[in-house]
Coordinates of C-alpha atoms in Angstrom, one line a residue:
X5 CA 3.1 19.1 2.5
X6 CA 1.3 15.8 1.7
X7 CA -1.9 15.6 3.7
X8 CA -4.6 12.9 3.8
X9 CA -8.0 14.0 5.3
X10 CA -9.2 11.7 8.0
X11 CA -12.4 13.1 9.7
X12 CA -11.2 16.3 11.2
X13 CA -7.7 15.0 11.5
X14 CA -5.0 14.9 8.9
X15 CA -2.1 12.8 8.1
X16 CA 0.6 15.3 7.3
X17 CA 3.7 14.3 5.4
X18 CA 6.6 16.3 6.7
X19 CA 7.7 17.8 3.3
X20 CA 10.3 19.8 5.1
X21 CA 12.9 17.3 6.3
X22 CA 14.4 15.5 9.2
X23 CA 17.6 13.7 9.1
X24 CA 19.4 11.1 11.1
X25 CA 20.0 7.5 11.2
X26 CA 21.9 5.0 13.0
X27 CA 23.4 1.7 13.9
X28 CA 27.0 1.7 13.0
X29 CA 28.4 5.1 12.0
X30 CA 31.5 5.2 9.8
X31 CA 33.0 8.7 9.9
X32 CA 36.1 10.5 8.5
X33 CA 38.8 11.6 11.0
X34 CA 36.8 14.8 11.7
X35 CA 34.3 12.7 13.6
X36 CA 36.4 9.9 14.9
X37 CA 39.5 9.6 17.1
X38 CA 40.7 6.4 15.5
X39 CA 40.4 4.6 12.2
X40 CA 37.9 6.3 9.8
X41 CA 36.6 2.9 8.8
X42 CA 36.2 1.6 12.3
X43 CA 32.5 1.3 13.2
X44 CA 31.2 3.3 16.2
X45 CA 28.8 1.4 18.4
X46 CA 26.9 2.7 21.3
X47 CA 26.2 0.6 24.4
X48 CA 22.6 1.3 25.5
X49 CA 22.1 2.1 29.1
X50 CA 20.0 0.0 31.4
X51 CA 16.5 1.4 32.0
X52 CA 15.6 5.0 31.2
X53 CA 18.7 6.9 29.9
X54 CA 19.8 9.9 31.9
X55 CA 20.6 11.6 28.6
X56 CA 20.5 11.0 24.8
X57 CA 23.4 13.4 24.2
X58 CA 26.0 10.8 23.4
X59 CA 23.7 9.0 21.0
X60 CA 22.8 12.2 19.2
X61 CA 26.4 13.4 19.0
X62 CA 27.5 10.2 17.4
X63 CA 24.8 9.9 14.7
X64 CA 24.2 13.6 13.8
X65 CA 27.0 13.8 11.3
X66 CA 25.2 11.3 9.1
X67 CA 21.9 13.3 9.1
X68 CA 21.4 16.0 6.4
X69 CA 18.8 18.6 5.4
X70 CA 17.5 18.2 1.8
X71 CA 16.6 21.3 -0.2
X72 CA 14.6 20.8 -3.4
X73 CA 13.7 23.0 -6.3
X74 CA 10.9 21.6 -8.5
X75 CA 8.5 22.7 -11.3
X76 CA 4.8 22.6 -10.3
X77 CA 1.8 23.1 -12.6
X78 CA -0.6 25.9 -11.7
X79 CA -3.9 27.0 -13.0
X80 CA -3.9 28.8 -16.3
X81 CA -5.0 32.0 -14.6
X82 CA -2.1 31.6 -12.2
X83 CA -2.5 33.5 -8.9
X84 CA -5.3 35.6 -10.3
X85 CA -7.9 32.8 -10.0
X86 CA -8.9 33.7 -6.5
X87 CA -9.1 37.4 -7.3
X88 CA -11.4 36.8 -10.3
X89 CA -13.6 34.4 -8.4
X90 CA -15.3 37.3 -6.6
X91 CA -16.6 38.7 -9.9
X92 CA -18.3 35.5 -11.0
X93 CA -22.0 36.0 -11.8
X94 CA -21.7 39.6 -12.9
X95 CA -23.4 40.4 -16.3
X96 CA -21.0 39.4 -19.1
X97 CA -18.1 38.5 -16.8
X98 CA -18.6 34.7 -17.0
X99 CA -18.7 34.8 -20.8
X100 CA -15.5 36.9 -20.9
X101 CA -13.8 34.5 -18.5
X102 CA -14.9 31.4 -20.5
X103 CA -13.3 32.9 -23.6
X104 CA -10.1 33.7 -21.8
X105 CA -9.9 30.2 -20.3
X106 CA -10.4 28.6 -23.7
X107 CA -7.5 30.8 -25.1
X108 CA -5.2 29.7 -22.2
X109 CA -6.2 26.0 -22.4
X110 CA -3.2 25.1 -24.5
X111 CA -0.8 27.2 -22.5
X112 CA 0.1 25.1 -19.4
X113 CA 1.5 27.3 -16.6
X114 CA 4.3 26.2 -14.3
X115 CA 6.1 27.8 -11.4
X116 CA 9.2 27.1 -9.4
X117 CA 8.6 25.6 -6.0
X118 CA 11.0 25.1 -3.2
X119 CA 10.7 22.6 -0.3
X120 CA 12.7 21.2 2.5
X121 CA 13.1 17.7 3.8
X122 CA 15.5 15.5 5.7
X123 CA 17.7 12.5 4.9
X124 CA 20.6 10.4 6.1
X125 CA 23.7 8.8 4.7
X126 CA 23.7 5.0 4.4
X127 CA 27.1 4.6 2.8
X128 CA 30.4 6.3 2.8
X129 CA 30.0 6.7 -1.0
X130 CA 27.3 9.4 -0.4
X131 CA 24.0 7.5 -0.8
X132 CA 21.2 9.2 1.1
X133 CA 17.8 7.9 2.1
X134 CA 14.8 10.3 2.1
X135 CA 11.1 10.3 1.2
X136 CA 9.8 10.2 -2.4
X137 CA 7.5 13.1 -1.7
X138 CA 10.4 15.2 -0.7
X139 CA 12.3 14.9 -4.0
X140 CA 9.3 14.3 -6.3
X141 CA 9.5 16.3 -9.6
X142 CA 12.9 17.8 -8.4
X143 CA 14.9 19.8 -10.9
X144 CA 17.6 20.6 -8.3
X145 CA 18.6 18.8 -5.1
X146 CA 21.0 20.1 -2.5
X147 CA 21.9 18.6 0.9
X148 CA 23.3 20.5 3.9
X149 CA 25.6 18.6 6.2
X150 CA 25.9 19.1 9.9
X151 CA 29.2 21.0 9.4
X152 CA 27.4 23.4 7.1
X153 CA 28.7 22.2 3.8
X154 CA 26.2 22.4 0.9
X155 CA 26.5 19.6 -1.6
X156 CA 24.7 19.0 -4.9
X157 CA 22.9 15.7 -5.1
X158 CA 21.3 13.6 -7.9
X159 CA 18.3 11.3 -7.8
X160 CA 19.1 7.6 -7.8
X161 CA 15.6 6.2 -7.7
X162 CA 12.2 6.5 -6.1
X163 CA 9.4 4.2 -5.0
X164 CA 6.0 5.9 -4.8
X165 CA 4.4 2.8 -3.2
X166 CA 6.5 3.1 0.0
X167 CA 7.3 6.8 -0.3
X168 CA 11.0 6.1 -0.2
X169 CA 13.8 7.6 -2.4
X170 CA 17.6 7.5 -2.6
X171 CA 19.7 10.4 -3.7
X172 CA 23.5 10.6 -4.0
X173 CA 25.8 13.6 -3.5
X174 CA 28.0 14.3 -6.4
X175 CA 31.1 15.1 -4.3
X176 CA 33.3 12.1 -3.4
X177 CA 33.4 10.8 0.1
X178 CA 34.0 9.2 2.5
X179 CA 30.9 10.4 4.4
X180 CA 29.7 9.4 7.9
X181 CA 26.9 7.0 7.6
X182 CA 24.5 4.9 9.7
X183 CA 22.9 1.5 9.2
X184 CA 19.4 0.0 9.5
X185 CA 18.5 -2.3 12.3
X186 CA 16.7 -5.3 10.8
X187 CA 17.4 -8.0 13.3
X188 CA 15.8 -6.8 16.5
X189 CA 12.1 -6.3 16.8
X190 CA 11.1 -3.1 18.6
X191 CA 8.5 -3.5 21.3
X192 CA 5.9 -0.9 22.4
X193 CA 7.5 1.3 25.0
X194 CA 11.1 1.1 23.6
X195 CA 12.9 4.4 23.5
X196 CA 13.4 6.0 20.1
X197 CA 15.1 9.2 19.0
X198 CA 14.2 11.2 15.8
X199 CA 16.5 13.6 14.0
X200 CA 15.6 16.1 11.3
X201 CA 15.1 19.5 10.0
X202 CA 11.6 20.6 11.2
X203 CA 10.3 23.9 9.6
X204 CA 13.8 24.4 8.1
X205 CA 15.3 25.1 11.6
X206 CA 18.2 22.8 11.0
X207 CA 19.3 19.7 13.0
X208 CA 16.8 19.0 15.7
X209 CA 16.5 16.0 18.0
X210 CA 13.4 14.7 19.7
X211 CA 12.9 11.6 21.8
X212 CA 9.9 9.3 22.7
X213 CA 8.8 5.7 22.6
X214 CA 7.4 3.3 20.1
X215 CA 3.7 3.7 20.6
X216 CA 2.6 1.0 18.2
X217 CA 3.7 -1.0 15.1
X218 CA 1.9 -2.4 12.1
X219 CA -0.2 0.8 11.6
X220 CA -2.1 1.1 8.4
X221 CA -2.8 4.7 7.3
X222 CA -5.5 3.9 4.7
X223 CA -5.4 4.6 1.0
X224 CA -4.6 2.2 -1.7
X225 CA -1.2 1.1 -0.5
X226 CA -0.9 -2.4 0.7
X227 CA 3.0 -2.5 0.8
X228 CA 3.6 -0.4 3.9
X229 CA 2.7 -0.6 7.5
X230 CA 4.1 2.0 9.9
X231 CA 5.8 2.4 13.2
X232 CA 3.9 4.9 15.4
X233 CA 6.1 7.0 17.6
X234 CA 5.4 9.9 20.0
X235 CA 8.8 11.6 19.4
X236 CA 7.8 15.0 17.9
X237 CA 7.8 15.0 14.1
X238 CA 6.8 18.1 12.2
X239 CA 6.9 19.5 8.7
X240 CA 10.4 19.1 7.5
X241 CA 11.1 15.9 9.3
X242 CA 10.1 13.8 6.2
X243 CA 12.9 11.4 5.2
X244 CA 14.8 11.7 8.5
X245 CA 15.7 8.7 10.7
X246 CA 14.3 7.3 13.9
X247 CA 17.0 5.6 16.0
X248 CA 17.1 3.0 18.7
X249 CA 19.4 3.6 21.7
X250 CA 22.3 1.9 19.9
X251 CA 22.2 4.4 17.1
X252 CA 20.6 2.1 14.6
X253 CA 17.9 3.3 12.2
X254 CA 14.6 1.6 13.0
X255 CA 12.4 3.8 10.8
X256 CA 12.2 6.6 8.2
X257 CA 10.0 9.4 9.3
X258 CA 7.2 10.1 6.8
X259 CA 4.0 11.5 8.2
X260 CA 2.1 12.8 11.2
X261 CA -1.5 12.6 12.4
X262 CA -2.7 16.0 13.4
X263 CA -5.7 18.4 13.5
X264 CA -3.4 21.4 13.1
X265 CA -0.5 20.4 10.9
X266 CA 1.8 20.3 13.9
X267 CA 3.0 17.5 16.1
X268 CA 0.5 16.1 18.6
X269 CA 2.6 13.1 19.5
X270 CA 1.4 10.8 16.7
X271 CA 4.1 10.3 14.1
X272 CA 4.7 7.6 11.6
X273 CA 7.9 6.0 10.3
X274 CA 8.5 3.4 7.6
X275 CA 10.0 0.3 9.3
X276 CA 13.7 -0.4 8.7
X277 CA 13.0 -4.0 7.4
X278 CA 11.1 -2.5 4.5
X279 CA 13.3 0.5 4.0
X280 CA 16.5 -1.5 3.6
X281 CA 14.9 -3.8 1.0
X282 CA 13.5 -0.9 -1.0
X283 CA 16.7 1.3 -0.8
X284 CA 18.9 -1.7 -1.8
X285 CA 16.8 -2.2 -4.9
X286 CA 16.8 1.6 -5.7
X287 CA 20.6 1.7 -5.5
X288 CA 21.1 -1.4 -7.6
X289 CA 18.4 -0.9 -10.3
X290 CA 16.9 2.6 -9.7
X291 CA 13.5 1.0 -9.3
X292 CA 11.7 -1.6 -7.2
X293 CA 10.5 -4.8 -9.0
X294 CA 7.6 -6.4 -7.1
X295 CA 6.3 -9.9 -7.5
X296 CA 2.9 -10.3 -9.1
X297 CA 0.3 -13.1 -9.2
X298 CA -2.4 -11.5 -11.3
X299 CA -5.3 -12.1 -8.9
X300 CA -8.0 -10.0 -7.1
X301 CA -8.2 -11.0 -3.4
X302 CA -10.3 -10.1 -0.4
X303 CA -10.2 -10.7 3.3
X304 CA -11.7 -13.9 4.7
X305 CA -14.5 -13.0 7.2
X306 CA -15.8 -15.0 10.1
X307 CA -18.8 -16.1 8.1
X308 CA -16.6 -17.2 5.2
X309 CA -14.5 -19.2 7.5
X310 CA -17.6 -20.9 8.9
X311 CA -18.9 -21.6 5.4
X312 CA -15.5 -23.2 4.4
X313 CA -14.9 -25.1 7.6
X314 CA -11.9 -23.0 8.7
X315 CA -11.2 -22.8 12.4
X316 CA -10.3 -19.1 12.2
X317 CA -10.8 -16.2 9.7
X318 CA -7.4 -15.7 8.1
X319 CA -5.9 -15.6 4.7
X320 CA -7.3 -14.2 1.5
X321 CA -9.8 -15.6 -0.9
X322 CA -9.2 -15.2 -4.7
X323 CA -12.1 -13.4 -6.3
X324 CA -10.7 -13.2 -9.8
X325 CA -7.7 -14.7 -11.8
X326 CA -6.4 -12.6 -14.7
X327 CA -6.1 -14.4 -18.0
X328 CA -2.5 -15.3 -19.0
X329 CA -1.3 -14.3 -15.5
X330 CA 1.2 -16.2 -13.3
X331 CA -1.6 -17.3 -11.1
X332 CA -3.5 -18.8 -14.0
X333 CA -0.4 -20.5 -15.3
X334 CA 0.4 -21.9 -11.9
X335 CA -3.1 -23.3 -11.4
X336 CA -4.6 -20.9 -8.8
X337 CA -8.4 -20.7 -9.1
X338 CA -11.2 -18.4 -8.1
X339 CA -12.4 -19.3 -4.6
X340 CA -9.0 -20.6 -3.4
X341 CA -8.1 -19.3 0.0
X342 CA -4.4 -18.5 0.3
X343 CA -3.3 -19.7 3.7
X344 CA 0.5 -19.4 3.3
X345 CA 3.3 -18.3 1.0
X346 CA 6.5 -20.3 1.1
X347 CA 5.5 -21.5 4.5
X348 CA 4.7 -18.1 6.0
X349 CA 1.1 -17.9 7.2
X350 CA -1.1 -15.2 5.9
X351 CA -3.5 -13.2 8.0
X352 CA -5.5 -11.2 5.5
X353 CA -5.4 -9.8 1.9
X354 CA -2.9 -7.2 2.8
X355 CA -0.4 -9.7 4.2
X356 CA -0.7 -11.7 1.0
X357 CA 0.0 -8.7 -1.1
X358 CA 3.1 -7.8 0.9
X359 CA 4.4 -11.4 0.8
X360 CA 3.9 -11.6 -2.9
X361 CA 5.3 -8.1 -3.5
X362 CA 8.5 -9.1 -1.7
X363 CA 9.1 -12.1 -4.1
X364 CA 11.5 -11.8 -7.0
X365 CA 10.0 -11.8 -10.4
X366 CA 10.7 -15.2 -12.1
X367 CA 11.1 -17.0 -8.8
X368 CA 9.3 -20.3 -8.0
X369 CA 7.1 -20.2 -4.9
X370 CA 4.8 -22.5 -2.9
X371 CA 1.3 -21.4 -2.1
X372 CA -0.8 -23.4 0.4
X373 CA -4.5 -22.9 -0.4
X374 CA -7.8 -24.2 0.8
X375 CA -9.8 -25.6 -2.1
X376 CA -13.0 -27.6 -1.8
X377 CA -12.5 -27.9 1.9
X378 CA -9.0 -29.4 1.6
X379 CA -5.6 -27.9 1.8
X380 CA -3.5 -28.1 -1.4
X381 CA -0.1 -26.9 -2.5
X382 CA 0.2 -24.9 -5.7
X383 CA 3.6 -24.0 -7.2
X384 CA 3.6 -20.6 -9.0
X385 CA 6.3 -18.7 -10.8
X386 CA 5.5 -15.1 -10.0
X387 CA 5.8 -12.4 -12.6
X388 CA 6.8 -8.7 -12.3
X389 CA 4.0 -6.4 -11.1
X390 CA 2.8 -4.2 -14.1
X391 CA 2.8 -0.5 -13.6
X392 CA -1.0 -0.4 -13.7
X393 CA -2.2 -3.9 -12.9
X394 CA -5.8 -2.8 -12.5
X395 CA -6.0 -1.9 -16.2
X396 CA -5.5 -5.6 -17.1
X397 CA -9.0 -6.7 -18.1
X398 CA -10.6 -10.1 -18.3
X399 CA -11.0 -11.6 -21.7
X400 CA -14.4 -11.5 -23.4
X401 CA -16.1 -14.1 -25.5
X402 CA -17.0 -13.6 -29.1
X403 CA -19.6 -16.4 -29.2
X404 CA -23.2 -15.8 -30.2
X405 CA -26.2 -15.8 -27.9
X406 CA -27.4 -19.3 -27.0
X407 CA -29.8 -18.5 -24.2
X408 CA -31.7 -21.2 -22.3
X409 CA -35.1 -20.8 -20.7
X410 CA -34.3 -22.6 -17.4
X411 CA -35.1 -19.8 -14.9
X412 CA -36.6 -19.4 -11.4
X413 CA -39.1 -16.6 -10.8
X414 CA -39.1 -17.4 -7.1
X415 CA -35.8 -19.2 -6.6
X416 CA -33.8 -20.1 -3.6
X417 CA -32.5 -17.5 -1.2
X418 CA -35.2 -15.0 -2.4
X419 CA -33.6 -14.6 -5.8
X420 CA -35.1 -14.8 -9.3
X421 CA -32.4 -16.5 -11.4
X422 CA -31.7 -17.8 -14.9
X423 CA -28.7 -19.5 -16.5
X424 CA -26.2 -17.4 -18.5
X425 CA -26.5 -16.5 -22.1
X426 CA -23.5 -15.8 -24.2
X427 CA -24.5 -12.1 -24.2
X428 CA -24.4 -12.2 -20.4
X429 CA -20.9 -13.6 -20.4
X430 CA -19.6 -10.9 -22.8
X431 CA -21.2 -8.2 -20.6
X432 CA -19.6 -9.7 -17.5
X433 CA -16.2 -10.2 -19.1
X434 CA -16.3 -14.0 -18.7
X435 CA -15.0 -16.8 -20.9
X436 CA -17.4 -18.6 -23.2
X437 CA -17.6 -21.7 -21.0
X438 CA -18.0 -20.1 -17.6
X439 CA -21.0 -21.1 -15.6
X440 CA -23.3 -18.8 -13.6
X441 CA -26.8 -17.6 -12.9
X442 CA -28.0 -14.1 -13.8
X443 CA -30.1 -12.3 -11.1
X444 CA -33.3 -10.9 -12.4
X445 CA -34.8 -10.0 -9.1
X446 CA -34.2 -9.9 -5.3
X447 CA -36.8 -10.2 -2.6
X448 CA -36.6 -7.6 0.1
X449 CA -36.4 -10.3 2.7
X450 CA -33.6 -12.3 0.9
X451 CA -30.7 -13.2 3.2
X452 CA -28.5 -11.5 0.4
X453 CA -30.4 -8.2 0.4
X454 CA -27.8 -6.7 2.8
X455 CA -25.2 -6.9 0.0
X456 CA -27.3 -4.7 -2.3
X457 CA -27.7 -7.5 -4.9
X458 CA -29.8 -6.5 -7.8
X459 CA -30.9 -7.5 -11.3
X460 CA -28.0 -7.6 -13.7
X461 CA -25.6 -9.1 -11.3
X462 CA -24.7 -12.8 -11.3
X463 CA -23.8 -15.7 -9.0
X464 CA -20.9 -17.7 -10.4
X465 CA -20.5 -20.5 -7.8
X466 CA -21.8 -21.8 -4.5
X467 CA -19.4 -23.5 -2.0
X468 CA -16.8 -23.5 -4.8
X469 CA -19.1 -25.4 -7.2
X470 CA -20.0 -23.7 -10.5
X471 CA -23.7 -23.0 -11.1
X472 CA -25.2 -24.1 -14.4
X473 CA -28.8 -24.3 -13.3
X474 CA -30.9 -23.2 -10.4
X475 CA -31.0 -26.8 -9.2
X476 CA -27.2 -26.6 -8.7
X477 CA -27.7 -23.8 -6.2
X478 CA -30.4 -25.8 -4.4
X479 CA -28.1 -28.8 -4.2
X480 CA -25.3 -26.7 -2.7
X481 CA -27.7 -25.4 0.0
X482 CA -28.7 -29.0 0.8
X483 CA -25.1 -30.2 1.0
X484 CA -24.1 -27.4 3.4
X485 CA -27.1 -28.1 5.6
X486 CA -26.3 -31.8 5.6
X487 CA -22.8 -30.9 6.9
X488 CA -24.4 -28.9 9.7
X489 CA -23.4 -25.5 8.3
X490 CA -25.7 -22.5 8.2
X491 CA -23.5 -20.3 5.9
X492 CA -23.0 -20.7 2.2
X493 CA -20.2 -19.0 0.3
X494 CA -21.2 -17.4 -3.0
X495 CA -19.1 -15.8 -5.8
X496 CA -21.1 -12.7 -7.0
X497 CA -20.2 -11.0 -10.3
X498 CA -21.0 -7.3 -10.5
X499 CA -19.9 -5.8 -13.9
X500 CA -16.4 -7.2 -14.5
X501 CA -15.5 -7.7 -10.8
X502 CA -16.2 -10.7 -8.5
X503 CA -16.9 -10.5 -4.8
X504 CA -17.4 -13.3 -2.3
X505 CA -20.3 -13.1 0.1
X506 CA -22.0 -15.5 2.5
X507 CA -25.7 -16.3 2.7
X508 CA -27.4 -17.4 5.9
X509 CA -29.1 -20.7 4.9
X510 CA -30.4 -21.7 8.3
X511 CA -34.0 -21.1 7.2
X512 CA -33.5 -22.0 3.6
X513 CA -35.5 -24.9 2.2
X514 CA -33.2 -27.9 1.5
X515 CA -35.5 -30.0 -0.6

């Protein structure tokens, strides 16, 4: 079971499965009275349904249990580690164990692991949607249909970013299948039905409502937000479907929020709109190709919006642009605030990442940015997201040290500052011609003390203007005060990362 600790609660991925799906169900003659290729649709009742039985009966043939065998690495001492732990500290024992562990270092141990999950057919050819964590590292995959048949399946493709996977049964169809609902937006309070295989019990149905949408579960995953439902989801429901009252799949069950590991009425499902995009890519290419700009971005805060003259805090500000990246080639710059992508307004850094991630590599796209207080349009041909984009480092300069002596021991904003040397630029991973001021001291009453600024960091720009001298910073402060603003946007360099912060300049000297 995949769990993420959150205070005393836990997000528990239902590694044992749940199955189900639904919109239009194509079924062989066993499940239909008429043409096997004729879609079955379900007319939703007005108001609260008296029963979900008709819905569940129609879609259940498309839901499967997923049985997985995998190889998992274990400690070199295997299951004896806990036993030996009680003897730690006894005379001579630790030395003996250290020698044994060194002998076993080059002998990795693995064991066979079995897990259960859920899934559902999305085509008559036998393609099944499930969760990545259900089939991860699988050496054997078997699915169990509602009629009891056990069929071998093979992996088609997985996507760790969204925790989705597609498998396909090796036996020929046709199989009953369901479709995703991507046209209608669920509202809080709408009825939903979840099907799956909790705790390996077999086909189980639960019902509830959509509690919320757009949920973010934390972690470093900007590509997925979740539907929150109160239909019971437990271990084993992972990969199973959540349906609307017309038998259409609105979500893929993936996790629960629980203090005990069991359902407490807070379950999470991957939205159908995202699931259909990812599964289509997995079926076609076996992988998901995401658009990539090559920038580091952060949310725009209220103070940043005030400093830049924005009416509201929205969009994402570019903190860094990778060299030789699509963003650099297209003309995006550090300090640009991305307001829209292809006409779709952005709300924060996550929304920008999702919009860009949904673009096709090699496609031409229009970005509306705020630069220097004015909106501009920048056309960028996005690239394909590298497997490890964070490992792409900024270029360094080879130039020699040509330091200057223009420094401020008691400079503006309570900072002691001096212009860059070439050594500074190399240390900070900057190009040879980039401007900035090194911080050599910070007063305790500085308006920037809250950001934990310290000697060795640098300020690259103020209000979007590069800083080549202390007087440049003083000029930027004066300009903002003349415009009636009491916040100044600064680009701060810490190591090889840039972060934008705002300084309160309401009491700063402007002369």
